Amino acid sequence: MIDLNQRPLSFSSLSQFDISPIHYIKYITQVKEQTPQMLLGSLVHCMILEPDEVDNEYVLAPKFDMRKKEDKEAKAKFEQDNEGKKVVDPETWDTAMNISSAVYDSPMAVNILSKLDARECHFRFEHEGLPVNGYIDGIGKQNDTQNNTPFVLEIKTSITANPSDVIKDFYNKKYHIQAGIYRTAMERMGLSDNCPVVYIVVENKAPHIVSMFMASDEYVNHGVKEFNRLIDEFKEWKSIGFPTVGYSKSGSEELYELSLPGWVK
């Protein structure tokens, strides 16, 4: 049985459920192994959003020659002294430093970051009877004399920060749904019922170009609509006992029609 109080819904889990219930079950039950890309992303976020915490959470791994007795002893002491910290190899550390430096070299990005009142903000709320939780990279105020509306900030590392490519990439990754969840969370926290969602996008490979985006209302509203659709589908799936049958959310096998793709006709 799925215990939603122990494992609330999130953007990541709902994205997997959108593929199929089986993908969702795998996501919430599999042992999470941190990939090099995940480590890079978390280190980048810490360097940009909470630089004072970097040394408390991460440590740069020195090189040890395991053929030497003194290096073996030094490695054991290193692991003991840094227990609980995430060990980062030199290449990943240098890449994260270069990415964070690129962000702080952007006057617009620095201006956005300077307006943040809170960083790494946890939220949890009930939506249609289902618990939803997550983290927002940053919440700030626009500090404009005519507009002091709160805004949500997301930092994304990406293969490309080219505006035309980002639009397609973000849609394929369903980030509009994430934006819809954030706007809903802001409403539930009583902070804003129409908050802008701002993105700092930085390339994860040199030259680490940085681009800034403001999500349109159409983009976020579509995300809210999709979020509500997924909640409705999840409620229905829950009501029939969480069945896992192929890609079906109804619990029944289906016979699908195989037709020609639209571009052939």
Short mmCIF file of C-alpha atoms in Angstrom, two decimals:
data_model
loop_
_atom_site.label_atom_id
_atom_site.label_comp_id
_atom_site.label_asym_id
_atom_site.label_seq_id
_atom_site.Cartn_x
_atom_site.Cartn_y
_atom_site.Cartn_z
CA MET A 1 0.00 0.00 0.00
CA ILE A 2 1.26 3.48 -0.87
CA ASP A 3 1.59 5.76 2.16
CA LEU A 4 1.21 9.29 0.80
CA ASN A 5 1.80 10.82 4.21
CA GLN A 6 5.26 9.25 4.27
CA ARG A 7 5.89 9.98 0.58
CA PRO A 8 3.82 13.00 -0.54
CA LEU A 9 3.34 13.71 -4.21
CA SER A 10 5.90 15.95 -5.88
CA PHE A 11 6.69 17.30 -9.32
CA SER A 12 9.11 14.42 -9.90
CA SER A 13 6.73 11.67 -8.78
CA LEU A 14 3.78 13.14 -10.67
CA SER A 15 5.93 13.40 -13.80
CA GLN A 16 6.61 9.67 -13.51
CA PHE A 17 2.93 8.95 -12.87
CA ASP A 18 2.10 10.89 -16.03
CA ILE A 19 4.10 8.27 -17.95
CA SER A 20 2.48 5.33 -16.16
CA PRO A 21 1.63 4.09 -12.66
CA ILE A 22 4.46 1.55 -12.97
CA HIS A 23 6.97 4.35 -13.56
CA TYR A 24 5.61 6.09 -10.45
CA ILE A 25 5.92 2.94 -8.31
CA LYS A 26 9.48 2.42 -9.50
CA TYR A 27 10.34 6.03 -8.71
CA ILE A 28 9.10 5.94 -5.11
CA THR A 29 10.46 2.48 -4.28
CA GLN A 30 13.85 2.30 -5.95
CA VAL A 31 16.98 3.14 -4.00
CA LYS A 32 18.08 6.60 -5.07
CA GLU A 33 21.65 6.61 -6.32
CA GLN A 34 23.20 10.02 -6.81
CA THR A 35 24.45 10.33 -10.37
CA PRO A 36 27.36 12.63 -11.27
CA GLN A 37 24.87 15.01 -12.92
CA MET A 38 22.71 15.12 -9.77
CA LEU A 39 25.79 15.84 -7.64
CA LEU A 40 26.83 18.63 -9.99
CA GLY A 41 23.34 20.14 -9.90
CA SER A 42 23.08 20.09 -6.11
CA LEU A 43 26.58 21.58 -5.71
CA VAL A 44 25.79 24.34 -8.23
CA HIS A 45 22.60 25.21 -6.36
CA CYS A 46 24.47 25.34 -3.07
CA MET A 47 27.26 27.50 -4.50
CA ILE A 48 24.77 29.96 -5.99
CA LEU A 49 22.02 30.02 -3.36
CA GLU A 50 23.78 29.10 -0.11
CA PRO A 51 27.54 29.60 -0.61
CA ASP A 52 28.14 29.71 3.16
CA GLU A 53 26.89 26.11 3.40
CA VAL A 54 29.19 24.63 0.75
CA ASP A 55 31.97 23.68 3.19
CA ASN A 56 29.43 22.18 5.59
CA GLU A 57 27.84 19.92 3.00
CA TYR A 58 30.53 19.18 0.41
CA VAL A 59 34.23 18.39 0.35
CA LEU A 60 36.70 18.31 -2.51
CA ALA A 61 38.25 14.86 -2.84
CA PRO A 62 42.05 14.82 -2.82
CA LYS A 63 43.93 12.33 -4.94
CA PHE A 64 45.31 9.29 -3.15
CA ASP A 65 47.80 6.74 -4.44
CA MET A 66 46.41 3.54 -2.97
CA ARG A 67 49.69 1.77 -3.61
CA LYS A 68 51.26 3.78 -0.81
CA LYS A 69 50.67 2.99 2.84
CA GLU A 70 50.66 6.67 3.87
CA ASP A 71 48.04 7.47 1.22
CA LYS A 72 45.83 4.62 2.42
CA GLU A 73 46.06 5.98 5.95
CA ALA A 74 45.40 9.53 4.72
CA LYS A 75 42.33 8.36 2.80
CA ALA A 76 40.91 6.63 5.86
CA LYS A 77 41.44 9.78 7.95
CA PHE A 78 39.90 11.93 5.20
CA GLU A 79 36.76 9.78 5.15
CA GLN A 80 36.54 9.86 8.95
CA ASP A 81 37.00 13.64 9.14
CA ASN A 82 34.38 14.28 6.45
CA GLU A 83 31.73 11.74 7.40
CA GLY A 84 28.30 12.92 6.28
CA LYS A 85 29.60 15.27 3.61
CA LYS A 86 29.21 14.72 -0.12
CA VAL A 87 32.61 13.98 -1.64
CA VAL A 88 33.15 15.74 -4.97
CA ASP A 89 35.83 14.89 -7.50
CA PRO A 90 38.04 17.76 -8.75
CA GLU A 91 36.49 17.84 -12.25
CA THR A 92 32.94 18.17 -10.92
CA TRP A 93 34.05 20.78 -8.37
CA ASP A 94 35.76 22.89 -11.06
CA THR A 95 32.71 22.65 -13.32
CA ALA A 96 30.40 23.77 -10.50
CA MET A 97 32.72 26.67 -9.71
CA ASN A 98 32.75 27.74 -13.36
CA ILE A 99 28.95 27.52 -13.60
CA SER A 100 28.36 29.52 -10.42
CA SER A 101 30.95 32.10 -11.53
CA ALA A 102 29.16 32.47 -14.86
CA VAL A 103 25.91 33.18 -13.02
CA TYR A 104 27.54 35.77 -10.76
CA ASP A 105 29.16 37.38 -13.80
CA SER A 106 25.67 38.15 -15.11
CA PRO A 107 24.39 41.53 -13.80
CA MET A 108 20.77 40.50 -14.42
CA ALA A 109 21.19 37.21 -12.56
CA VAL A 110 22.91 38.97 -9.65
CA ASN A 111 20.07 41.50 -9.51
CA ILE A 112 17.49 38.70 -9.37
CA LEU A 113 19.42 36.83 -6.66
CA SER A 114 19.79 40.02 -4.60
CA LYS A 115 15.99 40.26 -4.32
CA LEU A 116 15.53 36.86 -2.70
CA ASP A 117 14.07 36.82 0.81
CA ALA A 118 14.22 33.04 1.18
CA ARG A 119 16.19 30.24 -0.44
CA GLU A 120 15.63 26.48 -0.70
CA CYS A 121 12.05 26.93 0.54
CA HIS A 122 10.22 23.75 1.52
CA PHE A 123 6.45 23.60 1.02
CA ARG A 124 3.76 21.05 1.75
CA PHE A 125 0.03 21.42 1.18
CA GLU A 126 -3.10 19.35 0.67
CA HIS A 127 -4.61 19.46 -2.82
CA GLU A 128 -7.91 17.70 -3.42
CA GLY A 129 -7.16 15.57 -0.38
CA LEU A 130 -3.67 14.57 -1.54
CA PRO A 131 -0.43 15.78 0.08
CA VAL A 132 2.00 17.61 -2.20
CA ASN A 133 5.47 18.77 -1.28
CA GLY A 134 8.65 20.16 -2.79
CA TYR A 135 11.31 22.85 -2.67
CA ILE A 136 11.43 26.24 -4.35
CA ASP A 137 14.93 27.51 -5.12
CA GLY A 138 14.09 31.06 -4.10
CA ILE A 139 11.25 33.42 -3.22
CA GLY A 140 11.75 37.16 -3.50
CA LYS A 141 10.09 40.53 -3.96
CA GLN A 142 10.40 42.54 -7.14
CA ASN A 143 11.04 45.71 -5.07
CA ASP A 144 9.62 47.85 -7.82
CA THR A 145 7.93 51.07 -6.70
CA GLN A 146 4.91 50.08 -8.77
CA ASN A 147 5.07 46.33 -8.30
CA ASN A 148 6.21 44.50 -5.19
CA THR A 149 4.66 41.14 -6.10
CA PRO A 150 6.50 38.07 -4.79
CA PHE A 151 8.21 35.95 -7.42
CA VAL A 152 9.52 32.39 -7.56
CA LEU A 153 13.04 31.70 -8.80
CA GLU A 154 14.28 28.45 -10.31
CA ILE A 155 17.89 27.80 -11.29
CA LYS A 156 18.33 25.23 -14.04
CA THR A 157 21.52 23.78 -15.47
CA SER A 158 21.00 22.68 -19.04
CA ILE A 159 22.80 21.53 -22.16
CA THR A 160 21.82 24.80 -23.77
CA ALA A 161 20.60 28.21 -22.66
CA ASN A 162 19.66 29.22 -26.19
CA PRO A 163 16.16 30.74 -25.81
CA SER A 164 14.61 28.89 -28.76
CA ASP A 165 15.97 25.56 -27.52
CA VAL A 166 15.03 26.18 -23.88
CA ILE A 167 11.35 26.56 -24.78
CA LYS A 168 11.23 23.09 -26.32
CA ASP A 169 13.52 21.52 -23.71
CA PHE A 170 11.50 22.85 -20.76
CA TYR A 171 8.22 21.69 -22.26
CA ASN A 172 9.60 18.19 -22.90
CA LYS A 173 10.79 18.05 -19.27
CA LYS A 174 7.33 19.21 -18.11
CA TYR A 175 8.73 22.17 -16.20
CA HIS A 176 5.44 24.00 -16.82
CA ILE A 177 3.83 21.52 -14.40
CA GLN A 178 6.50 22.33 -11.83
CA ALA A 179 5.72 26.03 -12.32
CA GLY A 180 2.01 25.28 -11.82
CA ILE A 181 2.78 23.46 -8.56
CA TYR A 182 4.89 26.40 -7.36
CA ARG A 183 2.14 28.91 -8.10
CA THR A 184 -0.36 26.71 -6.25
CA ALA A 185 2.05 26.40 -3.32
CA MET A 186 2.48 30.18 -3.18
CA GLU A 187 -1.31 30.58 -3.07
CA ARG A 188 -1.61 28.03 -0.25
CA MET A 189 1.12 29.83 1.71
CA GLY A 190 -0.82 33.07 1.32
CA LEU A 191 2.07 34.79 -0.44
CA SER A 192 0.59 35.38 -3.89
CA ASP A 193 -2.20 34.10 -6.10
CA ASN A 194 -0.47 35.08 -9.35
CA CYS A 195 3.27 35.04 -8.70
CA PRO A 196 5.71 35.30 -11.62
CA VAL A 197 8.07 32.37 -12.14
CA VAL A 198 11.61 33.40 -13.10
CA TYR A 199 14.36 31.13 -14.38
CA ILE A 200 18.12 31.47 -14.43
CA VAL A 201 19.32 28.93 -16.99
CA VAL A 202 23.04 28.21 -17.24
CA GLU A 203 24.78 25.79 -19.56
CA ASN A 204 26.49 22.89 -17.79
CA LYS A 205 29.39 22.87 -20.25
CA ALA A 206 31.76 25.63 -21.31
CA PRO A 207 31.28 28.44 -22.17
CA HIS A 208 28.46 28.24 -19.54
CA ILE A 209 26.23 30.86 -21.18
CA VAL A 210 23.54 32.24 -18.85
CA SER A 211 20.02 33.24 -19.93
CA MET A 212 17.09 34.58 -17.91
CA PHE A 213 13.42 33.83 -18.52
CA MET A 214 10.08 35.01 -17.14
CA ALA A 215 7.36 32.40 -17.60
CA SER A 216 4.25 33.73 -19.32
CA ASP A 217 0.85 33.46 -17.63
CA GLU A 218 -0.15 31.07 -20.41
CA TYR A 219 2.82 28.84 -19.55
CA VAL A 220 2.13 28.76 -15.79
CA ASN A 221 -1.65 28.49 -16.16
CA HIS A 222 -1.17 25.51 -18.47
CA GLY A 223 1.06 24.01 -15.78
CA VAL A 224 -1.66 24.54 -13.16
CA LYS A 225 -4.18 22.87 -15.47
CA GLU A 226 -1.88 19.89 -16.03
CA PHE A 227 -1.15 19.64 -12.31
CA ASN A 228 -4.89 19.46 -11.59
CA ARG A 229 -5.33 16.85 -14.32
CA LEU A 230 -2.65 14.66 -12.77
CA ILE A 231 -4.15 15.06 -9.30
CA ASP A 232 -7.56 13.98 -10.65
CA GLU A 233 -6.02 10.98 -12.41
CA PHE A 234 -4.05 10.03 -9.30
CA LYS A 235 -7.20 10.26 -7.13
CA GLU A 236 -9.03 7.96 -9.55
CA TRP A 237 -6.10 5.52 -9.60
CA LYS A 238 -5.98 5.59 -5.78
CA SER A 239 -9.74 4.93 -5.52
CA ILE A 240 -9.42 1.67 -7.49
CA GLY A 241 -6.53 0.36 -5.38
CA PHE A 242 -3.36 1.53 -7.17
CA PRO A 243 -3.41 -1.09 -9.97
CA THR A 244 -0.34 -1.46 -12.20
CA VAL A 245 -1.17 -2.72 -15.67
CA GLY A 246 1.08 -1.53 -18.49
CA TYR A 247 0.55 2.14 -19.31
CA SER A 248 -3.10 2.02 -18.23
CA LYS A 249 -4.31 4.05 -15.26
CA SER A 250 -7.65 2.23 -15.24
CA GLY A 251 -6.34 -1.14 -14.05
CA SER A 252 -7.47 -2.87 -17.25
CA GLU A 253 -5.42 -4.05 -20.20
CA GLU A 254 -6.21 -2.13 -23.35
CA LEU A 255 -6.09 -2.93 -27.05
CA TYR A 256 -4.60 0.10 -28.73
CA GLU A 257 -5.10 1.12 -32.32
CA LEU A 258 -1.89 1.27 -34.34
CA SER A 259 -2.24 3.87 -37.05
CA LEU A 260 0.00 5.90 -39.32
CA PRO A 261 1.65 8.97 -37.80
CA GLY A 262 -0.02 12.27 -38.62
CA TRP A 263 2.81 13.51 -40.82
CA VAL A 264 2.30 10.57 -43.25
CA LYS A 265 -1.31 11.47 -44.03
#
